[in-house]
Coordinates of C-alpha atoms in Angstrom, one line a residue:
M1 CA 18.9 -12.4 -24.5
G2 CA 21.0 -11.6 -21.4
D3 CA 23.5 -13.7 -19.5
F4 CA 22.8 -17.2 -18.4
S5 CA 23.2 -18.1 -14.7
K6 CA 25.7 -20.8 -13.7
D7 CA 22.7 -23.2 -13.8
G8 CA 21.9 -22.4 -17.4
L9 CA 18.7 -20.6 -16.6
L10 CA 17.7 -17.2 -17.8
S11 CA 16.3 -14.7 -15.3
R12 CA 12.7 -13.7 -15.5
R13 CA 13.9 -10.2 -16.5
D14 CA 15.7 -11.8 -19.5
L15 CA 12.8 -14.0 -20.4
L16 CA 10.2 -11.2 -20.4
K17 CA 12.4 -9.1 -22.6
A18 CA 12.7 -11.9 -25.0
A19 CA 9.0 -12.6 -24.9
A20 CA 8.2 -9.0 -25.7
G21 CA 9.9 -9.4 -29.1
A22 CA 8.8 -12.9 -29.8
S23 CA 6.7 -13.7 -32.8
I24 CA 3.0 -14.2 -32.2
F25 CA 1.2 -17.4 -33.2
I26 CA -1.2 -17.3 -36.1
A27 CA -4.5 -15.9 -34.8
G28 CA -7.2 -18.4 -34.5
A29 CA -4.9 -21.4 -34.5
N30 CA -6.1 -24.2 -32.2
L31 CA -3.4 -26.5 -31.2
S32 CA -5.2 -28.0 -28.3
K33 CA -5.5 -31.8 -28.2
S34 CA -9.0 -33.2 -28.3
Y35 CA -10.1 -35.5 -25.5
G36 CA -13.2 -37.6 -25.3
Q37 CA -15.6 -37.1 -22.4
N38 CA -14.2 -39.1 -19.5
A39 CA -12.3 -41.3 -22.0
D40 CA -8.6 -40.6 -22.6
K41 CA -6.2 -40.2 -19.8
L42 CA -5.0 -36.7 -19.0
R43 CA -1.4 -36.6 -18.1
L44 CA -0.5 -34.2 -15.3
G45 CA 2.8 -32.4 -14.6
V46 CA 3.5 -30.3 -11.5
I47 CA 6.0 -27.5 -11.2
G48 CA 6.4 -26.5 -7.5
C49 CA 6.0 -29.3 -5.0
G50 CA 5.6 -27.5 -1.7
G51 CA 2.5 -27.3 0.4
R52 CA 0.3 -25.7 -2.2
G53 CA 1.6 -27.8 -5.0
T54 CA 0.8 -30.9 -3.0
Y55 CA -2.6 -29.6 -2.1
D56 CA -3.6 -28.7 -5.7
T57 CA -2.2 -31.9 -7.1
L58 CA -4.2 -34.1 -4.7
N59 CA -7.4 -32.1 -5.5
C60 CA -6.8 -32.4 -9.2
L61 CA -6.2 -36.1 -9.0
A62 CA -9.4 -36.4 -7.0
A63 CA -11.5 -34.4 -9.4
D64 CA -11.4 -36.9 -12.3
P65 CA -11.0 -40.7 -12.6
N66 CA -8.9 -40.5 -15.7
I67 CA -6.0 -38.4 -14.8
E68 CA -2.6 -39.5 -13.8
L69 CA 0.5 -37.7 -12.4
V70 CA 3.4 -38.3 -14.8
A71 CA 6.0 -35.6 -14.1
A72 CA 7.0 -33.3 -11.2
G73 CA 9.8 -30.8 -10.5
D74 CA 10.9 -28.5 -7.7
L75 CA 14.0 -26.5 -6.8
F76 CA 14.6 -28.7 -3.7
K77 CA 14.8 -32.5 -3.6
D78 CA 13.4 -32.7 -0.1
R79 CA 10.2 -31.0 -1.2
L80 CA 10.0 -33.3 -4.3
D81 CA 10.4 -36.4 -2.1
T82 CA 7.7 -35.3 0.4
F83 CA 5.3 -34.4 -2.5
T84 CA 5.9 -37.8 -4.1
A85 CA 5.3 -39.7 -0.9
K86 CA 2.0 -37.8 -0.2
A87 CA 0.8 -38.3 -3.7
N88 CA 1.4 -42.0 -3.5
E89 CA -0.3 -42.2 -0.1
K90 CA -3.5 -40.6 -1.4
H91 CA -3.6 -41.7 -5.1
A92 CA -1.1 -44.5 -5.6
A93 CA -2.9 -45.9 -8.7
K94 CA -2.7 -42.5 -10.4
V95 CA 0.9 -41.7 -9.7
K96 CA 3.2 -42.7 -12.6
L97 CA 6.3 -40.7 -11.5
T98 CA 9.7 -42.3 -12.3
P99 CA 13.2 -41.1 -11.5
E100 CA 13.3 -40.0 -15.2
T101 CA 10.3 -37.8 -14.8
S102 CA 11.1 -36.3 -11.4
F103 CA 13.3 -33.2 -11.6
V104 CA 15.2 -30.9 -9.2
G105 CA 16.9 -27.6 -9.8
W106 CA 16.4 -24.2 -11.4
D107 CA 15.6 -25.8 -14.7
A108 CA 13.2 -28.4 -13.3
Y109 CA 10.3 -26.5 -14.8
D110 CA 11.7 -26.8 -18.3
K111 CA 12.3 -30.5 -17.9
V112 CA 8.7 -31.1 -16.7
L113 CA 7.4 -29.2 -19.8
K114 CA 9.5 -31.4 -22.1
T115 CA 7.6 -34.5 -20.9
D116 CA 4.4 -35.7 -22.5
C117 CA 2.1 -34.2 -19.8
D118 CA -1.0 -32.5 -21.2
L119 CA -1.8 -30.3 -18.2
V120 CA 0.6 -28.6 -15.8
I121 CA 0.1 -27.2 -12.3
L122 CA 2.2 -24.1 -11.6
T123 CA 2.7 -23.7 -7.8
T124 CA 6.1 -22.2 -7.3
P125 CA 6.4 -18.8 -5.5
P126 CA 4.5 -16.1 -7.5
Q127 CA 7.7 -14.4 -8.7
F128 CA 8.2 -17.3 -11.1
R129 CA 4.6 -17.4 -12.4
P130 CA 5.1 -15.2 -15.5
Q131 CA 8.2 -17.1 -16.6
H132 CA 6.7 -20.6 -16.0
F133 CA 3.3 -19.6 -17.6
R134 CA 5.0 -18.4 -20.8
A135 CA 7.1 -21.5 -21.0
A136 CA 4.1 -23.8 -20.4
I137 CA 2.0 -22.1 -23.1
D138 CA 4.9 -22.2 -25.5
A139 CA 5.2 -25.9 -24.8
G140 CA 1.5 -26.4 -25.6
K141 CA 0.3 -27.3 -22.1
H142 CA -3.0 -26.6 -20.5
V143 CA -2.3 -24.7 -17.3
F144 CA -3.7 -24.5 -13.7
M145 CA -1.7 -21.9 -11.8
E146 CA -2.0 -20.5 -8.4
K147 CA -2.7 -16.9 -7.4
P148 CA -1.3 -14.3 -7.5
V149 CA -0.1 -14.5 -11.0
A150 CA 2.7 -11.9 -10.6
V151 CA 4.4 -9.7 -7.9
D152 CA 4.9 -6.6 -10.0
P153 CA 3.3 -4.7 -13.0
V154 CA 5.9 -6.0 -15.5
G155 CA 5.0 -9.6 -14.5
A156 CA 1.2 -8.9 -14.7
R157 CA 1.6 -7.5 -18.2
S158 CA 3.5 -10.6 -19.2
I159 CA 0.7 -12.8 -18.0
I160 CA -1.8 -10.9 -20.1
E161 CA 0.4 -11.3 -23.2
T162 CA 0.8 -15.0 -22.6
A163 CA -2.9 -15.4 -22.1
A164 CA -3.5 -14.1 -25.6
I165 CA -1.1 -16.8 -27.0
A166 CA -3.0 -19.4 -24.9
D167 CA -6.2 -18.4 -26.6
Q168 CA -4.6 -18.6 -30.0
K169 CA -3.4 -22.1 -29.3
G170 CA -6.7 -23.3 -27.8
L171 CA -5.2 -24.0 -24.4
K172 CA -7.3 -23.9 -21.2
V173 CA -6.1 -21.8 -18.2
V174 CA -7.6 -21.8 -14.7
V175 CA -6.2 -19.8 -11.8
G176 CA -6.7 -20.8 -8.1
T177 CA -9.2 -18.1 -7.1
Q178 CA -11.5 -20.8 -5.8
A179 CA -13.6 -18.3 -3.8
R180 CA -15.3 -17.4 -7.1
R181 CA -16.5 -20.9 -7.5
M182 CA -18.5 -21.0 -4.3
D183 CA -22.2 -21.4 -5.2
H184 CA -23.3 -18.9 -2.6
R185 CA -21.0 -16.2 -4.0
I186 CA -22.0 -16.9 -7.6
E187 CA -25.7 -16.5 -6.7
L188 CA -24.9 -13.3 -4.7
A189 CA -23.0 -11.8 -7.6
K190 CA -26.0 -12.4 -9.9
R191 CA -28.4 -10.8 -7.5
I192 CA -26.1 -7.7 -7.0
Q193 CA -25.6 -7.3 -10.7
D194 CA -29.4 -7.7 -11.3
G195 CA -29.9 -4.7 -9.0
Q196 CA -31.3 -6.4 -5.9
I197 CA -29.4 -4.0 -3.6
G198 CA -29.8 -1.0 -6.0
D199 CA -26.8 1.1 -6.9
I200 CA -23.7 0.2 -5.0
L201 CA -22.4 3.1 -2.9
N202 CA -19.4 1.6 -1.0
V203 CA -17.8 -1.7 -0.1
K204 CA -16.0 -2.9 3.0
C205 CA -13.4 -5.7 2.5
I206 CA -11.8 -7.1 5.6
R207 CA -9.3 -9.9 6.3
T208 CA -7.4 -9.9 9.6
G209 CA -5.7 -12.8 11.4
G210 CA -2.5 -14.2 12.9
A211 CA 1.2 -13.5 12.0
M212 CA 1.9 -16.8 10.2
R213 CA 4.8 -17.4 12.6
D214 CA 4.8 -21.1 12.2
W215 CA 5.0 -21.0 8.4
G216 CA 7.9 -22.6 6.6
I217 CA 11.3 -23.6 7.9
Q218 CA 12.3 -21.9 11.1
E219 CA 16.0 -22.2 11.2
R220 CA 18.7 -21.5 8.6
K221 CA 21.2 -24.2 8.1
P222 CA 24.9 -23.0 7.8
E223 CA 25.2 -24.2 4.2
M224 CA 22.2 -22.3 3.0
T225 CA 23.0 -19.4 0.6
D226 CA 21.0 -16.2 0.9
M227 CA 19.0 -17.2 -2.2
E228 CA 18.0 -20.6 -0.8
W229 CA 17.0 -19.1 2.6
Q230 CA 14.8 -16.5 0.9
V231 CA 13.2 -18.9 -1.5
R232 CA 12.5 -21.3 1.3
R233 CA 11.0 -18.4 3.3
W234 CA 9.4 -16.9 0.2
L235 CA 6.2 -15.9 1.8
F236 CA 8.0 -13.1 3.7
H237 CA 10.0 -11.6 0.8
T238 CA 8.1 -9.2 -1.4
W239 CA 10.1 -10.0 -4.5
L240 CA 8.9 -13.6 -4.3
S241 CA 5.4 -13.3 -2.8
G242 CA 4.2 -9.8 -3.6
D243 CA 3.6 -9.3 0.2
F244 CA 0.5 -10.8 1.9
I245 CA -1.9 -8.3 0.3
A246 CA -1.1 -10.0 -3.0
E247 CA -0.3 -13.5 -2.0
M248 CA -3.3 -14.1 0.3
H249 CA -5.7 -11.2 0.3
I250 CA -6.1 -11.3 -3.5
H251 CA -9.0 -13.7 -2.7
E252 CA -10.9 -10.9 -1.0
L253 CA -10.1 -8.2 -3.6
D254 CA -11.0 -10.7 -6.3
I255 CA -14.4 -11.3 -4.7
V256 CA -15.0 -7.5 -4.6
S257 CA -14.1 -7.4 -8.3
M258 CA -16.4 -10.3 -9.1
M259 CA -19.4 -8.6 -7.4
L260 CA -18.7 -5.3 -9.2
G261 CA -18.5 -6.9 -12.6
D262 CA -14.7 -6.9 -12.9
V263 CA -14.5 -3.2 -13.6
A264 CA -11.2 -1.6 -12.7
P265 CA -10.8 1.2 -10.2
E266 CA -9.8 4.7 -11.3
K267 CA -7.3 5.5 -8.5
L268 CA -6.4 4.3 -5.0
R269 CA -4.5 5.3 -1.9
G270 CA -3.0 2.9 0.6
S271 CA -1.2 2.9 3.9
G272 CA 0.5 0.2 5.9
G273 CA 3.5 -0.7 7.9
R274 CA 5.6 -3.3 9.7
Q275 CA 5.0 -2.7 13.4
V276 CA 4.8 -6.1 15.1
R277 CA 6.2 -8.8 12.8
T278 CA 9.7 -7.2 12.6
E279 CA 12.1 -10.1 13.1
D280 CA 14.7 -10.8 10.4
Q281 CA 13.0 -14.1 9.5
F282 CA 10.1 -12.1 8.2
G283 CA 12.1 -10.5 5.4
D284 CA 10.7 -7.2 4.2
V285 CA 6.9 -7.7 4.2
F286 CA 4.4 -5.5 6.0
D287 CA 2.1 -6.8 8.7
H288 CA -0.9 -4.4 8.0
F289 CA -2.4 -2.6 5.0
S290 CA -5.3 -0.3 4.3
V291 CA -6.3 0.8 0.8
A292 CA -9.1 3.0 -0.4
Y293 CA -10.1 2.3 -4.0
D294 CA -12.1 4.8 -6.1
Y295 CA -14.3 3.1 -8.7
P296 CA -16.4 4.6 -11.5
K297 CA -19.8 6.1 -10.5
D298 CA -18.3 7.2 -7.2
V299 CA -18.2 3.7 -5.8
Q300 CA -15.8 3.5 -2.9
V301 CA -14.1 0.3 -1.8
F302 CA -12.2 0.1 1.5
Y303 CA -9.9 -2.8 2.2
M304 CA -8.2 -3.5 5.5
G305 CA -5.9 -6.5 6.2
N306 CA -3.3 -7.6 8.7
Q307 CA -1.3 -10.5 9.9
I308 CA -0.8 -9.8 13.6
D309 CA -1.0 -12.2 16.4
G310 CA -3.8 -11.4 18.9
T311 CA -6.0 -9.6 16.3
S312 CA -9.6 -10.6 15.6
D313 CA -9.8 -13.4 13.0
T314 CA -12.2 -11.9 10.5
T315 CA -12.8 -12.2 6.8
F316 CA -15.8 -10.8 4.9
E317 CA -17.0 -8.5 2.1
R318 CA -20.0 -6.2 2.6
F319 CA -21.7 -4.2 -0.2
Y320 CA -23.8 -1.2 0.7
G321 CA -26.4 -0.2 -1.9
T322 CA -29.3 2.2 -2.2
K323 CA -31.8 -0.7 -1.7
G324 CA -30.0 -3.0 0.7
V325 CA -26.8 -4.5 2.0
A326 CA -25.1 -7.7 0.7
Y327 CA -22.8 -9.7 2.8
T328 CA -20.5 -12.6 1.9
D329 CA -17.8 -14.7 3.5
W330 CA -16.3 -18.1 3.0
S331 CA -19.4 -19.8 4.6
G332 CA -22.4 -18.0 3.2
S333 CA -24.0 -14.9 1.6
N334 CA -27.1 -12.9 2.4
I335 CA -28.9 -9.6 1.5
T336 CA -30.8 -7.4 3.9
G337 CA -33.0 -4.4 2.9
D338 CA -35.9 -4.0 0.5
T339 CA -35.6 -7.6 -0.9
P340 CA -34.0 -9.8 1.8
W341 CA -32.3 -13.1 0.7
Q342 CA -30.3 -15.8 2.4
F343 CA -28.4 -18.5 0.6
E344 CA -29.7 -21.9 1.7
G345 CA -28.4 -24.2 -0.9
K346 CA -25.8 -27.0 -0.4
S347 CA -22.3 -25.7 -0.4
N348 CA -20.0 -27.0 -3.1
N349 CA -16.3 -27.7 -2.6
P350 CA -14.7 -25.0 -4.8
V351 CA -11.1 -26.4 -4.7
I352 CA -12.5 -29.5 -6.4
T353 CA -14.9 -27.6 -8.6
Q354 CA -12.1 -25.6 -10.2
H355 CA -10.3 -28.7 -11.4
E356 CA -13.5 -30.4 -12.5
E357 CA -14.4 -27.3 -14.7
H358 CA -10.8 -27.1 -16.0
I359 CA -10.7 -30.8 -17.0
A360 CA -14.2 -30.6 -18.6
A361 CA -13.1 -27.6 -20.7
I362 CA -10.0 -29.6 -21.8
R363 CA -12.0 -32.7 -22.7
N364 CA -14.8 -30.8 -24.5
N365 CA -12.5 -28.2 -26.0
T366 CA -14.7 -25.3 -24.7
P367 CA -13.2 -21.8 -24.1
L368 CA -11.7 -21.2 -20.6
N369 CA -8.9 -18.8 -19.8
E370 CA -8.9 -16.9 -16.5
A371 CA -5.5 -15.4 -16.8
V372 CA -6.4 -11.9 -17.8
R373 CA -9.1 -11.6 -15.1
V374 CA -6.8 -12.7 -12.4
A375 CA -4.0 -10.5 -13.7
Q376 CA -6.3 -7.6 -13.0
S377 CA -7.2 -8.8 -9.6
T378 CA -3.5 -9.3 -8.9
M379 CA -2.9 -5.8 -10.0
L380 CA -5.5 -4.5 -7.5
A381 CA -3.3 -6.0 -4.8
I382 CA 0.0 -4.9 -6.3
A383 CA -1.2 -1.4 -6.8
G384 CA -2.5 -1.3 -3.2
R385 CA 0.9 -2.4 -2.0
M386 CA 2.8 0.1 -4.1
S387 CA 0.7 2.9 -2.8
A388 CA 1.1 1.8 0.8
Y389 CA 4.9 1.3 0.4
T390 CA 5.3 4.8 -1.0
S391 CA 2.4 6.7 0.6
K392 CA 1.4 7.9 -2.9
E393 CA -2.0 8.1 -4.5
V394 CA -1.8 6.2 -7.8
K395 CA -3.9 5.9 -10.9
F396 CA -4.8 2.3 -11.5
S397 CA -4.3 2.6 -15.3
W398 CA -0.8 4.0 -14.8
T399 CA 0.1 1.1 -12.5
Q400 CA -1.4 -1.4 -14.8
N401 CA 0.0 0.0 -18.1
A402 CA 3.0 2.2 -17.4
S403 CA 4.7 1.3 -14.1
K404 CA 8.2 -0.1 -14.7
L405 CA 8.4 -1.9 -11.4
D406 CA 10.2 -5.3 -11.9
L407 CA 11.2 -7.1 -8.7
S408 CA 12.9 -10.0 -10.4
P409 CA 16.7 -10.5 -9.7
E410 CA 19.2 -10.2 -12.4
Q411 CA 19.8 -14.0 -12.3
L412 CA 18.3 -17.0 -10.6
A413 CA 21.0 -19.1 -9.0
F414 CA 22.1 -20.2 -5.5
G415 CA 24.3 -17.5 -4.0
P416 CA 23.5 -13.8 -3.4
A417 CA 19.8 -12.8 -3.1
P418 CA 18.1 -9.4 -3.4
A419 CA 18.9 -7.1 -0.5
I420 CA 16.3 -7.0 2.2
E421 CA 15.0 -3.4 2.2
V422 CA 11.8 -2.7 4.2
A423 CA 9.7 0.0 2.4
V424 CA 9.4 3.3 4.2
P425 CA 6.2 5.2 3.3
G426 CA 7.0 8.7 2.1
K427 CA 10.6 7.7 1.2
T428 CA 10.3 4.6 -1.0
P429 CA 10.0 5.8 -4.6
L430 CA 7.0 5.0 -6.8
V431 CA 8.4 3.2 -9.9

């Protein structure tokens, strides 16, 4: 099983090795609890109490009258305290946290899962998602987890394995790719797949914006170990976030996948670099990426993204077909060409919708498991990053099924952290 850290926690590397040899549950077994429509209370636990954990928790509590927060855990006490205060400020009647169900430390996730919560939100840095997802499903919990679901191919494959166990146990899994739940994008996807713009020839996927310089803590305290500093600045460390192409721009790549019917590309070639955001506080992440994806039937998808101050703030996806052009962004969708169309319906709030649909599936015991789909979208971003880091063309199937890249450290404990090594295209190896 590997060595335990001084805090008694196995590393993700150890856990994934153990999971690979674990016995599989009996096929078809449904261990999900049955809930009456809007009747029984759903008990919520949260693992990861930072900004996103707070945001998702408040939205989940707002999505249903009969849900209450019963357990929470984070690596750091200050984040747990801030989370608890905000939850009480917005939803005091639904917050049932006690000192006995509020946990801090590397094993906080395990302690949350040992409570009587029915549903757990996973919002720690993406590095920990495969480990926490497996533990949550093994504990019999329904799961809402944030994107991306992994930072490397080993982690993505673990997510897919765990998703199968979730299905066997009748557990419901939703991932925070809320852009898919926007009504105007759902309607556009239907029209594209019904042939309204004809055969798709190529796709342009763009997201550019600022450098995120005000994100997270800005100064390192003398008592902080390298590990604490990196985890508190996790957005800027590839082993924790997957770089911004995965951590943030998965939304755009996932929308492209949605419109194309979730087929996988055949190969891709990426480029990128770290030209402007070069200070030590920005770890090892790049500040710009470009990736060309080759899909079946000669469909070409071109993605470009950056995080550079002073750049144009632009986000959209445009699909060029033989009969027209489809366009979508966070505010609307339209088609020009032979059969023009403009979405004119009322916009929904997708960050609430995702929790409403999740809770409904739990209450009605209807199938819902998005983990495999989002694992593939995560791999679109990971493969693009790997190609850009190495300046190598890669086959998507190889990246998804054979790559041995595993960014997890040997152990998770305060002290040393992975060395900061900025990728050098043409020199960094493809693993």
